[in-house]
Amino acid sequence: MADLKAIPNAAGFSAISSTAPVPSKGQTGTRRKYCHYVAMHSQTRPSRLGHDSETVPSFLGFRNLMVLALIVMNLRLVIENFMKYGVLICIQCHDYRRQDIYLAVVLYAMVPCHLFIAHAIEVAAAWHAVSVIGQQKRNEDKPEIDQLQLHVRLHDPTWIFVAFAHTVNATLCLTITSVVVYCYINHPLIGTICELHALIVWLKNCSYAFTNRDLRQAMLHPGLLPNLPGLFKACPYPRNITLRNLSYFWWAPTLVYQPVYPRTTQIRRGFVVKRLAEVASLSIFIWLASAQYAAPTLTNSLEKMASLDFVSILERLMKLSVISSIIWLAGFFAVFQSTLNALAEVMRFGDREFYADWWNSPSVGAYWRTWNKPVYNFMRRHIYSPLAGRGWSHVAASTMVFVFSGVLHEALVGIPTHNILGVAFMGMVIQIPLIAGTMPLEKLQGVNGKIIGNCIFWISFCLVGQPLAALLYFFAWQAKHGSVSQQTSRLV
């Protein structure tokens, strides 16, 4: 007797297998008649999408459908945009002044000088620390001298001066750039680049000062502080206070200073070329998308914003959310995947976890812990952990982190646009209740809670966060300075 699966189907499909007997050819060579009593329902089975299904089905087909739908919808927007506005790309259309370029070049050359001023401060501090240790060794044979009191008398005033010098240096680094950008640089993109550069160097300055302060304390008080990481033994304090060590930290793709970093053995030139090609391609794409699609949407929203037509504003937000998300994702890949990896390869920087799978974040808090690891590492090491070590609760320390981050975001957005509205600051502060609200979803057993948390994250990120902030700052810019470019001014 042959199995049913061996019988070819006349329609071209493979036959359904069954344990029921199927007639086979007899001795005379004739095929017996097929019987219609084959059991098609022989066991209990749940629906494929039912909750009681033992296996989770693959949704690859639905994913392909959503990707195709997204492509078709955006192609429709491309055609609609072209039919309505024509080609808006104009290389010669700009509104920056020659003064903006000159000041940007000066700031770019001047800001890193504050790192070398910090190095000079650390050289003086290291020299004094070595002299204090020498003085302690000379008095070891004098038990009548309290070593701790001697250290306090000789050392603390110098540390106060060192901390004051670092504070002044870091403050000037950020203050000078912010004043110049706000008062003298008109173009918001050029101002943003200058302000971002100053913020990065300022954060590096702070990390350099905090880390070397604690390394000095560990050298002066062995046994009183936690043991240093084993990685640091290759370059103990004060051997790390060199221009070469500082220069590496200056260009390394991290905001957290360490005397030693994990390093790779060689530089892959092909890898660097590919990453730079990605940066160039994505930069062109961002420019085209911004000029052709984002600018008209923002410009057409001005009248609705002025008249407080909330329904139309909501429609503009939803339309803007698509292109702003695409531009943001392209920028994220260009910076965190391409630029930082290319820089890490050139510097042979080994730790390249610049981000984690933030797109799967089951809560808002998980997103902030995973999407920007350089900033997260700085906040955790130099703000959250010191506050927690001083007895602050998790909520209080986290609140301080987001307040500090809100100030930085407001400076990065409000100063280059010459409109300090507080929107970016409030956007960061609002993350605190969102994190508290989605944290229970992250801890729920099963996938339902994580799916809900991930949806809340994407809604707050794509629909409410970026588009609303872009719309408000663009409206404030237009109200204060007029059209952003010659090309978009014709659309008003």
Tab-separated table of C-alpha atoms in Angstrom:
chain	number	residue	atom	x	y	z
A	1	MET	CA	0.000	0.000	0.000
A	2	ALA	CA	1.397	3.409	-0.922
A	3	ASP	CA	1.224	6.556	1.162
A	4	LEU	CA	-1.058	9.383	0.000
A	5	LYS	CA	1.828	11.821	-0.265
A	6	ALA	CA	3.268	9.700	-3.060
A	7	ILE	CA	0.288	10.491	-5.315
A	8	PRO	CA	0.919	13.515	-7.586
A	9	ASN	CA	-1.772	16.163	-7.541
A	10	ALA	CA	-3.417	16.972	-10.860
A	11	ALA	CA	-3.420	20.706	-10.122
A	12	GLY	CA	0.324	20.783	-9.538
A	13	PHE	CA	0.242	20.885	-5.736
A	14	SER	CA	1.844	18.284	-3.540
A	15	ALA	CA	-0.742	15.928	-2.130
A	16	ILE	CA	-1.736	16.045	1.532
A	17	SER	CA	-0.129	13.368	3.602
A	18	SER	CA	-2.339	11.024	5.584
A	19	THR	CA	-2.091	7.787	7.411
A	20	ALA	CA	-5.175	6.445	5.566
A	21	PRO	CA	-4.486	3.667	3.056
A	22	VAL	CA	-4.560	4.589	-0.583
A	23	PRO	CA	-5.261	2.153	-3.355
A	24	SER	CA	-2.269	1.085	-5.429
A	25	LYS	CA	-1.837	-0.662	-8.692
A	26	GLY	CA	-2.890	-4.298	-8.661
A	27	GLN	CA	-1.242	-7.190	-10.356
A	28	THR	CA	-3.115	-6.453	-13.574
A	29	GLY	CA	-1.552	-2.937	-13.760
A	30	THR	CA	-4.832	-1.055	-13.304
A	31	ARG	CA	-5.261	1.723	-10.653
A	32	ARG	CA	-8.046	1.199	-8.140
A	33	LYS	CA	-10.666	3.889	-7.502
A	34	TYR	CA	-9.735	6.619	-4.939
A	35	CYS	CA	-11.860	6.578	-1.784
A	36	HIS	CA	-13.271	9.811	-0.349
A	37	TYR	CA	-13.146	8.774	3.284
A	38	VAL	CA	-9.566	9.965	3.956
A	39	ALA	CA	-9.518	11.611	7.417
A	40	MET	CA	-8.564	15.271	6.897
A	41	HIS	CA	-9.243	16.201	10.553
A	42	SER	CA	-7.393	13.620	12.608
A	43	GLN	CA	-6.164	15.692	15.578
A	44	THR	CA	-6.926	18.845	17.591
A	45	ARG	CA	-5.008	21.854	16.340
A	46	PRO	CA	-5.268	25.557	17.344
A	47	SER	CA	-5.500	28.453	14.928
A	48	ARG	CA	-2.173	29.677	13.686
A	49	LEU	CA	-2.663	33.161	15.164
A	50	GLY	CA	-4.444	31.938	18.271
A	51	HIS	CA	-3.027	32.500	21.751
A	52	ASP	CA	-3.040	28.768	22.392
A	53	SER	CA	-0.831	28.013	19.396
A	54	GLU	CA	2.271	26.073	20.365
A	55	THR	CA	4.480	27.740	17.772
A	56	VAL	CA	4.832	31.427	16.878
A	57	PRO	CA	4.319	31.908	13.133
A	58	SER	CA	6.720	33.893	11.036
A	59	PHE	CA	5.511	37.332	9.957
A	60	LEU	CA	8.071	37.744	7.196
A	61	GLY	CA	5.347	38.130	4.578
A	62	PHE	CA	3.603	40.871	6.555
A	63	ARG	CA	6.938	42.620	7.028
A	64	ASN	CA	7.504	42.556	3.277
A	65	LEU	CA	3.985	43.903	2.761
A	66	MET	CA	4.584	46.787	5.174
A	67	VAL	CA	7.901	47.624	3.511
A	68	LEU	CA	6.263	47.631	0.075
A	69	ALA	CA	3.366	49.741	1.383
A	70	LEU	CA	5.817	52.204	2.926
A	71	ILE	CA	7.748	52.449	-0.344
A	72	VAL	CA	4.571	52.960	-2.387
A	73	MET	CA	3.200	55.628	-0.024
A	74	ASN	CA	6.456	57.555	-0.035
A	75	LEU	CA	6.781	57.303	-3.798
A	76	ARG	CA	3.304	58.786	-4.026
A	77	LEU	CA	4.468	61.656	-1.827
A	78	VAL	CA	7.494	62.112	-4.084
A	79	ILE	CA	5.279	62.382	-7.161
A	80	GLU	CA	2.811	64.664	-5.376
A	81	ASN	CA	5.636	66.886	-4.156
A	82	PHE	CA	7.128	67.127	-7.648
A	83	MET	CA	3.761	67.928	-9.247
A	84	LYS	CA	3.024	70.606	-6.658
A	85	TYR	CA	6.393	72.325	-6.231
A	86	GLY	CA	8.681	71.121	-8.977
A	87	VAL	CA	12.361	70.718	-8.187
A	88	LEU	CA	13.286	72.680	-5.071
A	89	ILE	CA	16.934	71.585	-4.943
A	90	CYS	CA	19.171	74.602	-5.466
A	91	ILE	CA	22.887	74.413	-4.749
A	92	GLN	CA	23.422	78.160	-5.045
A	93	CYS	CA	20.411	79.078	-2.902
A	94	HIS	CA	21.594	79.848	0.594
A	95	ASP	CA	21.325	82.579	3.159
A	96	TYR	CA	24.565	82.219	5.091
A	97	ARG	CA	26.930	85.126	5.317
A	98	ARG	CA	30.651	85.081	4.752
A	99	GLN	CA	31.004	86.127	8.368
A	100	ASP	CA	29.331	82.858	9.417
A	101	ILE	CA	32.044	80.817	7.699
A	102	TYR	CA	34.889	82.894	9.148
A	103	LEU	CA	33.535	82.675	12.694
A	104	ALA	CA	32.877	78.937	12.354
A	105	VAL	CA	36.477	78.310	11.289
A	106	VAL	CA	37.802	80.405	14.174
A	107	LEU	CA	35.602	78.605	16.688
A	108	TYR	CA	36.549	75.191	15.326
A	109	ALA	CA	40.237	76.025	15.788
A	110	MET	CA	39.823	77.737	19.150
A	111	VAL	CA	37.531	75.330	21.032
A	112	PRO	CA	40.026	72.407	21.221
A	113	CYS	CA	42.568	74.759	22.822
A	114	HIS	CA	40.595	74.404	26.045
A	115	LEU	CA	41.517	70.716	26.127
A	116	PHE	CA	45.189	71.645	26.078
A	117	ILE	CA	44.601	74.237	28.786
A	118	ALA	CA	43.070	71.418	30.834
A	119	HIS	CA	46.224	69.396	30.145
A	120	ALA	CA	48.405	72.247	31.433
A	121	ILE	CA	46.301	72.382	34.602
A	122	GLU	CA	46.704	68.623	35.061
A	123	VAL	CA	50.479	68.843	34.548
A	124	ALA	CA	50.703	71.336	37.411
A	125	ALA	CA	48.383	69.221	39.579
A	126	ALA	CA	50.379	66.042	38.877
A	127	TRP	CA	53.656	67.784	39.708
A	128	HIS	CA	52.209	68.952	43.028
A	129	ALA	CA	50.801	65.483	43.787
A	130	VAL	CA	54.234	63.907	43.236
A	131	SER	CA	55.800	66.523	45.520
A	132	VAL	CA	53.219	65.742	48.232
A	133	ILE	CA	54.057	62.041	48.051
A	134	GLY	CA	57.741	62.871	48.349
A	135	GLN	CA	57.067	65.008	51.388
A	136	GLN	CA	55.102	62.179	52.987
A	137	LYS	CA	57.937	59.726	52.390
A	138	ARG	CA	60.454	62.082	53.974
A	139	ASN	CA	58.288	62.306	57.103
A	140	GLU	CA	57.659	58.575	57.461
A	141	ASP	CA	60.369	58.357	60.125
A	142	LYS	CA	58.710	61.127	62.159
A	143	PRO	CA	55.753	59.533	63.949
A	144	GLU	CA	54.934	62.752	65.721
A	145	ILE	CA	53.675	64.191	62.421
A	146	ASP	CA	50.214	63.093	61.515
A	147	GLN	CA	50.416	62.132	57.864
A	148	LEU	CA	46.741	62.807	57.217
A	149	GLN	CA	46.941	66.294	58.710
A	150	LEU	CA	50.078	66.975	56.679
A	151	HIS	CA	48.294	65.936	53.533
A	152	VAL	CA	45.284	68.119	54.300
A	153	ARG	CA	47.509	71.099	55.046
A	154	LEU	CA	49.659	70.772	51.917
A	155	HIS	CA	47.196	69.375	49.446
A	156	ASP	CA	43.618	70.625	49.813
A	157	PRO	CA	44.235	74.304	48.885
A	158	THR	CA	45.888	73.188	45.659
A	159	TRP	CA	42.997	70.902	44.814
A	160	ILE	CA	40.560	73.765	45.273
A	161	PHE	CA	42.601	75.884	42.888
A	162	VAL	CA	42.805	73.033	40.349
A	163	ALA	CA	39.034	72.494	40.479
A	164	PHE	CA	38.457	76.245	40.075
A	165	ALA	CA	40.817	76.424	37.086
A	166	HIS	CA	39.078	73.490	35.382
A	167	THR	CA	35.675	75.052	36.025
A	168	VAL	CA	36.687	78.385	34.508
A	169	ASN	CA	38.319	76.703	31.514
A	170	ALA	CA	35.345	74.458	30.743
A	171	THR	CA	32.858	77.292	31.267
A	172	LEU	CA	34.708	79.571	28.869
A	173	CYS	CA	34.854	76.769	26.312
A	174	LEU	CA	31.067	76.596	26.111
A	175	THR	CA	30.165	80.201	26.947
A	176	ILE	CA	32.305	81.878	24.277
A	177	THR	CA	30.988	79.595	21.544
A	178	SER	CA	27.381	80.018	22.658
A	179	VAL	CA	27.626	83.819	22.695
A	180	VAL	CA	29.266	83.954	19.269
A	181	VAL	CA	26.735	81.552	17.749
A	182	TYR	CA	23.726	83.306	19.269
A	183	CYS	CA	24.813	86.861	18.476
A	184	TYR	CA	26.909	86.670	15.301
A	185	ILE	CA	26.246	83.461	13.319
A	186	ASN	CA	23.013	83.751	11.359
A	187	HIS	CA	22.771	80.394	9.600
A	188	PRO	CA	21.195	77.803	11.949
A	189	LEU	CA	23.022	74.807	10.432
A	190	ILE	CA	26.450	76.432	10.771
A	191	GLY	CA	25.561	77.520	14.285
A	192	THR	CA	24.416	74.009	15.202
A	193	ILE	CA	27.701	72.493	14.019
A	194	CYS	CA	29.690	75.023	16.056
A	195	GLU	CA	27.549	74.526	19.165
A	196	LEU	CA	27.693	70.738	18.867
A	197	HIS	CA	31.485	70.835	18.563
A	198	ALA	CA	31.736	73.032	21.644
A	199	LEU	CA	29.418	70.752	23.635
A	200	ILE	CA	31.460	67.666	22.720
A	201	VAL	CA	34.731	69.316	23.746
A	202	TRP	CA	33.100	70.654	26.916
A	203	LEU	CA	31.948	67.167	27.921
A	204	LYS	CA	35.413	65.787	27.179
A	205	ASN	CA	36.911	68.557	29.304
A	206	CYS	CA	34.671	67.646	32.221
A	207	SER	CA	35.429	63.934	31.942
A	208	TYR	CA	39.171	64.613	31.709
A	209	ALA	CA	39.105	66.742	34.855
A	210	PHE	CA	36.863	64.412	36.918
A	211	THR	CA	38.772	61.264	35.988
A	212	ASN	CA	42.232	62.658	36.680
A	213	ARG	CA	41.046	64.101	39.998
A	214	ASP	CA	40.004	60.641	41.177
A	215	LEU	CA	43.166	59.043	39.778
A	216	ARG	CA	45.206	61.493	41.863
A	217	GLN	CA	43.190	60.675	44.934
A	218	ALA	CA	43.749	56.963	44.307
A	219	MET	CA	47.500	57.582	44.093
A	220	LEU	CA	47.598	59.755	47.213
A	221	HIS	CA	45.274	57.533	49.257
A	222	PRO	CA	45.966	53.934	48.250
A	223	GLY	CA	43.434	51.633	49.822
A	224	LEU	CA	40.846	54.322	50.605
A	225	LEU	CA	39.277	54.285	47.134
A	226	PRO	CA	38.045	51.305	45.084
A	227	ASN	CA	40.701	49.437	43.157
A	228	LEU	CA	41.536	50.834	39.746
A	229	PRO	CA	40.480	48.799	36.697
A	230	GLY	CA	43.165	46.377	35.566
A	231	LEU	CA	43.184	48.046	32.147
A	232	PHE	CA	44.620	51.223	33.715
A	233	LYS	CA	47.761	49.462	34.977
A	234	ALA	CA	49.301	49.875	31.535
A	235	CYS	CA	49.362	53.660	32.050
A	236	PRO	CA	49.114	54.619	35.757
A	237	TYR	CA	48.762	58.188	36.963
A	238	PRO	CA	50.615	60.510	36.358
A	239	ARG	CA	52.144	58.811	33.311
A	240	ASN	CA	48.880	59.446	31.446
A	241	ILE	CA	49.298	63.229	31.661
A	242	THR	CA	50.885	63.610	28.238
A	243	LEU	CA	49.952	65.456	25.068
A	244	ARG	CA	49.840	62.189	23.144
A	245	ASN	CA	47.386	60.670	25.605
A	246	LEU	CA	45.188	63.766	25.530
A	247	SER	CA	45.292	63.998	21.735
A	248	TYR	CA	44.064	60.431	21.450
A	249	PHE	CA	41.154	61.211	23.782
A	250	TRP	CA	40.426	64.356	21.770
A	251	TRP	CA	39.790	62.329	18.592
A	252	ALA	CA	38.539	59.075	20.140
A	253	PRO	CA	34.807	58.411	19.547
A	254	THR	CA	33.920	58.628	23.235
A	255	LEU	CA	33.045	61.289	25.789
A	256	VAL	CA	34.492	59.365	28.743
A	257	TYR	CA	38.190	59.728	29.501
A	258	GLN	CA	40.338	56.727	30.352
A	259	PRO	CA	44.137	56.518	30.493
A	260	VAL	CA	43.900	53.342	28.384
A	261	TYR	CA	41.294	52.095	25.928
A	262	PRO	CA	40.909	48.707	24.255
A	263	ARG	CA	42.659	48.922	20.879
A	264	THR	CA	42.553	46.995	17.638
A	265	THR	CA	45.716	45.765	15.922
A	266	GLN	CA	45.415	47.436	12.523
A	267	ILE	CA	43.532	49.937	10.396
A	268	ARG	CA	41.367	48.502	7.625
A	269	ARG	CA	41.504	51.103	4.876
A	270	GLY	CA	38.707	49.509	2.882
A	271	PHE	CA	36.441	49.636	5.925
A	272	VAL	CA	37.144	53.352	6.361
A	273	VAL	CA	36.453	54.100	2.694
A	274	LYS	CA	33.103	52.286	2.846
A	275	ARG	CA	32.027	54.134	5.974
A	276	LEU	CA	32.998	57.494	4.493
A	277	ALA	CA	31.070	56.658	1.320
A	278	GLU	CA	28.035	55.944	3.491
A	279	VAL	CA	28.444	59.288	5.234
A	280	ALA	CA	28.641	61.142	1.918
A	281	SER	CA	25.650	59.316	0.415
A	282	LEU	CA	23.450	59.752	3.484
A	283	SER	CA	24.419	63.419	3.825
A	284	ILE	CA	23.286	64.063	0.257
A	285	PHE	CA	20.068	62.148	0.912
A	286	ILE	CA	19.363	64.166	4.066
A	287	TRP	CA	19.990	67.412	2.212
A	288	LEU	CA	17.669	66.423	-0.654
A	289	ALA	CA	14.932	65.186	1.678
A	290	SER	CA	15.142	68.297	3.834
A	291	ALA	CA	15.038	70.755	0.934
A	292	GLN	CA	12.490	68.944	-1.218
A	293	TYR	CA	10.066	67.562	1.374
A	294	ALA	CA	10.624	68.837	4.917
A	295	ALA	CA	10.972	72.531	4.026
A	296	PRO	CA	7.671	72.772	2.066
A	297	THR	CA	5.804	70.953	4.822
A	298	LEU	CA	7.198	73.288	7.454
A	299	THR	CA	6.571	76.384	5.342
A	300	ASN	CA	2.979	75.424	4.602
A	301	SER	CA	2.393	75.012	8.332
A	302	LEU	CA	3.138	78.648	9.192
A	303	GLU	CA	-0.319	79.983	8.383
A	304	LYS	CA	-1.994	77.179	10.344
A	305	MET	CA	0.271	77.819	13.307
A	306	ALA	CA	-0.450	81.554	13.248
A	307	SER	CA	-4.207	81.001	13.137
A	308	LEU	CA	-4.088	78.178	15.722
A	309	ASP	CA	-5.924	75.797	13.415
A	310	PHE	CA	-5.346	72.737	15.589
A	311	VAL	CA	-6.853	70.210	13.182
A	312	SER	CA	-4.610	71.414	10.363
A	313	ILE	CA	-1.639	71.536	12.737
A	314	LEU	CA	-2.266	67.897	13.649
A	315	GLU	CA	-2.420	66.996	9.951
A	316	ARG	CA	0.871	68.835	9.371
A	317	LEU	CA	2.430	66.992	12.303
A	318	MET	CA	1.384	63.628	10.920
A	319	LYS	CA	2.708	64.517	7.479
A	320	LEU	CA	5.921	65.870	8.935
A	321	SER	CA	6.394	62.806	11.128
A	322	VAL	CA	7.112	60.601	8.109
A	323	ILE	CA	9.866	62.683	6.559
A	324	SER	CA	11.347	63.710	9.919
A	325	SER	CA	11.611	60.064	10.983
A	326	ILE	CA	13.272	59.127	7.701
A	327	ILE	CA	15.745	61.994	7.992
A	328	TRP	CA	16.457	61.162	11.638
A	329	LEU	CA	17.067	57.482	10.892
A	330	ALA	CA	19.388	58.394	8.033
A	331	GLY	CA	21.228	60.814	10.306
A	332	PHE	CA	21.477	58.212	13.032
A	333	PHE	CA	23.037	55.692	10.659
A	334	ALA	CA	25.365	58.305	9.190
A	335	VAL	CA	26.657	59.388	12.612
A	336	PHE	CA	26.584	56.333	14.869
A	337	GLN	CA	27.201	53.577	12.355
A	338	SER	CA	29.294	55.238	9.645
A	339	THR	CA	31.105	58.255	11.108
A	340	LEU	CA	31.917	56.850	14.540
A	341	ASN	CA	32.983	53.491	13.119
A	342	ALA	CA	35.235	55.190	10.561
A	343	LEU	CA	36.770	57.349	13.293
A	344	ALA	CA	37.153	54.323	15.574
A	345	GLU	CA	38.914	52.414	12.803
A	346	VAL	CA	41.363	55.248	12.173
A	347	MET	CA	42.029	55.589	15.914
A	348	ARG	CA	42.063	51.778	16.391
A	349	PHE	CA	39.430	52.286	19.093
A	350	GLY	CA	38.249	48.830	20.149
A	351	ASP	CA	34.931	49.384	21.944
A	352	ARG	CA	32.475	50.201	19.153
A	353	GLU	CA	29.172	49.691	20.924
A	354	PHE	CA	27.936	53.157	20.055
A	355	TYR	CA	24.325	51.997	20.251
A	356	ALA	CA	22.254	48.897	20.971
A	357	ASP	CA	18.993	47.689	19.402
A	358	TRP	CA	17.062	50.742	20.581
A	359	TRP	CA	14.375	50.201	17.917
A	360	ASN	CA	13.151	47.209	19.956
A	361	SER	CA	12.964	49.230	23.181
A	362	PRO	CA	10.158	47.873	25.395
A	363	SER	CA	9.987	51.197	27.253
A	364	VAL	CA	11.043	54.809	26.917
A	365	GLY	CA	13.767	54.283	29.519
A	366	ALA	CA	15.263	51.405	27.516
A	367	TYR	CA	15.489	53.708	24.493
A	368	TRP	CA	17.470	56.336	26.363
A	369	ARG	CA	19.827	53.657	27.679
A	370	THR	CA	20.556	52.184	24.267
A	371	TRP	CA	20.328	54.675	21.412
A	372	ASN	CA	23.315	56.948	22.231
A	373	LYS	CA	25.881	55.022	24.236
A	374	PRO	CA	28.603	57.748	24.284
A	375	VAL	CA	26.273	60.238	25.986
A	376	TYR	CA	24.704	57.540	28.168
A	377	ASN	CA	28.145	56.447	29.394
A	378	PHE	CA	29.016	60.047	30.274
A	379	MET	CA	25.765	60.636	32.141
A	380	ARG	CA	26.025	57.369	34.021
A	381	ARG	CA	29.688	57.774	34.980
A	382	HIS	CA	29.869	61.472	35.829
A	383	ILE	CA	26.343	62.410	36.942
A	384	TYR	CA	24.112	59.485	37.911
A	385	SER	CA	26.658	57.279	39.703
A	386	PRO	CA	28.239	60.108	41.773
A	387	LEU	CA	24.783	61.284	42.873
A	388	ALA	CA	23.724	57.731	43.725
A	389	GLY	CA	26.968	57.320	45.674
A	390	ARG	CA	26.075	60.381	47.726
A	391	GLY	CA	22.782	58.828	48.768
A	392	TRP	CA	20.446	60.180	46.088
A	393	SER	CA	17.580	57.882	45.165
A	394	HIS	CA	17.282	56.393	41.699
A	395	VAL	CA	14.403	58.724	40.838
A	396	ALA	CA	16.192	61.845	42.054
A	397	ALA	CA	19.453	60.994	40.303
A	398	SER	CA	17.634	60.119	37.067
A	399	THR	CA	15.679	63.371	37.248
A	400	MET	CA	18.900	65.340	37.576
A	401	VAL	CA	20.324	63.512	34.553
A	402	PHE	CA	17.351	64.462	32.376
A	403	VAL	CA	17.304	68.052	33.642
A	404	PHE	CA	20.988	68.362	32.758
A	405	SER	CA	20.361	66.713	29.390
A	406	GLY	CA	17.448	69.076	28.791
A	407	VAL	CA	19.718	72.082	29.308
A	408	LEU	CA	22.193	70.677	26.777
A	409	HIS	CA	19.431	69.950	24.248
A	410	GLU	CA	18.013	73.447	24.628
A	411	ALA	CA	21.470	74.948	24.110
A	412	LEU	CA	22.036	72.786	21.038
A	413	VAL	CA	18.715	73.749	19.432
A	414	GLY	CA	17.762	77.119	20.893
A	415	ILE	CA	21.101	78.934	20.570
A	416	PRO	CA	21.739	78.235	16.841
A	417	THR	CA	18.117	79.152	15.990
A	418	HIS	CA	18.319	82.258	18.207
A	419	ASN	CA	15.132	81.131	19.963
A	420	ILE	CA	15.495	79.714	23.453
A	421	LEU	CA	11.905	78.530	23.811
A	422	GLY	CA	12.384	75.792	26.374
A	423	VAL	CA	10.713	73.228	24.092
A	424	ALA	CA	13.781	70.983	23.890
A	425	PHE	CA	14.274	71.295	27.652
A	426	MET	CA	10.661	70.379	28.404
A	427	GLY	CA	10.859	67.540	25.882
A	428	MET	CA	13.614	65.958	27.958
A	429	VAL	CA	11.908	66.618	31.291
A	430	ILE	CA	8.674	65.035	30.027
A	431	GLN	CA	10.652	61.840	29.457
A	432	ILE	CA	10.691	61.295	33.237
A	433	PRO	CA	6.947	60.501	33.585
A	434	LEU	CA	7.042	58.575	30.291
A	435	ILE	CA	9.841	56.405	31.669
A	436	ALA	CA	7.952	55.865	34.910
A	437	GLY	CA	4.784	54.973	32.998
A	438	THR	CA	6.400	52.468	30.639
A	439	MET	CA	8.764	50.860	33.157
A	440	PRO	CA	6.102	48.377	34.407
A	441	LEU	CA	5.487	47.311	30.799
A	442	GLU	CA	9.161	46.453	30.431
A	443	LYS	CA	9.000	44.166	33.465
A	444	LEU	CA	5.854	42.288	32.438
A	445	GLN	CA	6.175	38.627	31.574
A	446	GLY	CA	5.498	37.766	27.954
A	447	VAL	CA	5.601	39.920	24.860
A	448	ASN	CA	2.371	41.923	25.191
A	449	GLY	CA	3.762	44.447	27.671
A	450	LYS	CA	6.918	44.940	25.640
A	451	ILE	CA	4.908	45.443	22.452
A	452	ILE	CA	2.745	48.104	24.120
A	453	GLY	CA	5.835	49.827	25.533
A	454	ASN	CA	7.522	49.791	22.137
A	455	CYS	CA	4.421	51.320	20.513
A	456	ILE	CA	4.309	54.081	23.147
A	457	PHE	CA	7.976	54.796	22.471
A	458	TRP	CA	7.477	55.080	18.695
A	459	ILE	CA	4.389	57.294	19.064
A	460	SER	CA	6.152	59.677	21.454
A	461	PHE	CA	9.239	59.631	19.263
A	462	CYS	CA	7.814	59.933	15.729
A	463	LEU	CA	4.482	61.725	16.104
A	464	VAL	CA	4.826	63.967	19.138
A	465	GLY	CA	8.524	64.514	19.819
A	466	GLN	CA	10.561	65.453	16.778
A	467	PRO	CA	7.861	66.857	14.453
A	468	LEU	CA	6.357	69.100	17.134
A	469	ALA	CA	9.768	70.445	18.189
A	470	ALA	CA	10.780	71.060	14.564
A	471	LEU	CA	7.494	72.849	13.868
A	472	LEU	CA	7.729	75.095	16.925
A	473	TYR	CA	11.355	76.116	16.383
A	474	PHE	CA	10.766	76.663	12.662
A	475	PHE	CA	7.760	78.865	13.418
A	476	ALA	CA	9.775	80.855	15.958
A	477	TRP	CA	12.621	81.238	13.464
A	478	GLN	CA	10.275	82.467	10.728
A	479	ALA	CA	8.566	84.861	13.098
A	480	LYS	CA	11.915	86.343	14.118
A	481	HIS	CA	14.033	86.184	10.983
A	482	GLY	CA	11.765	85.482	8.015
A	483	SER	CA	12.348	82.794	5.410
A	484	VAL	CA	15.111	80.278	5.974
A	485	SER	CA	16.315	80.209	2.371
A	486	GLN	CA	15.649	81.924	-0.913
A	487	GLN	CA	14.135	78.798	-2.348
A	488	THR	CA	11.586	78.141	0.363
A	489	SER	CA	10.597	81.798	0.553
A	490	ARG	CA	8.830	81.419	-2.796
A	491	LEU	CA	6.514	78.831	-1.234
A	492	VAL	CA	5.021	81.169	1.357
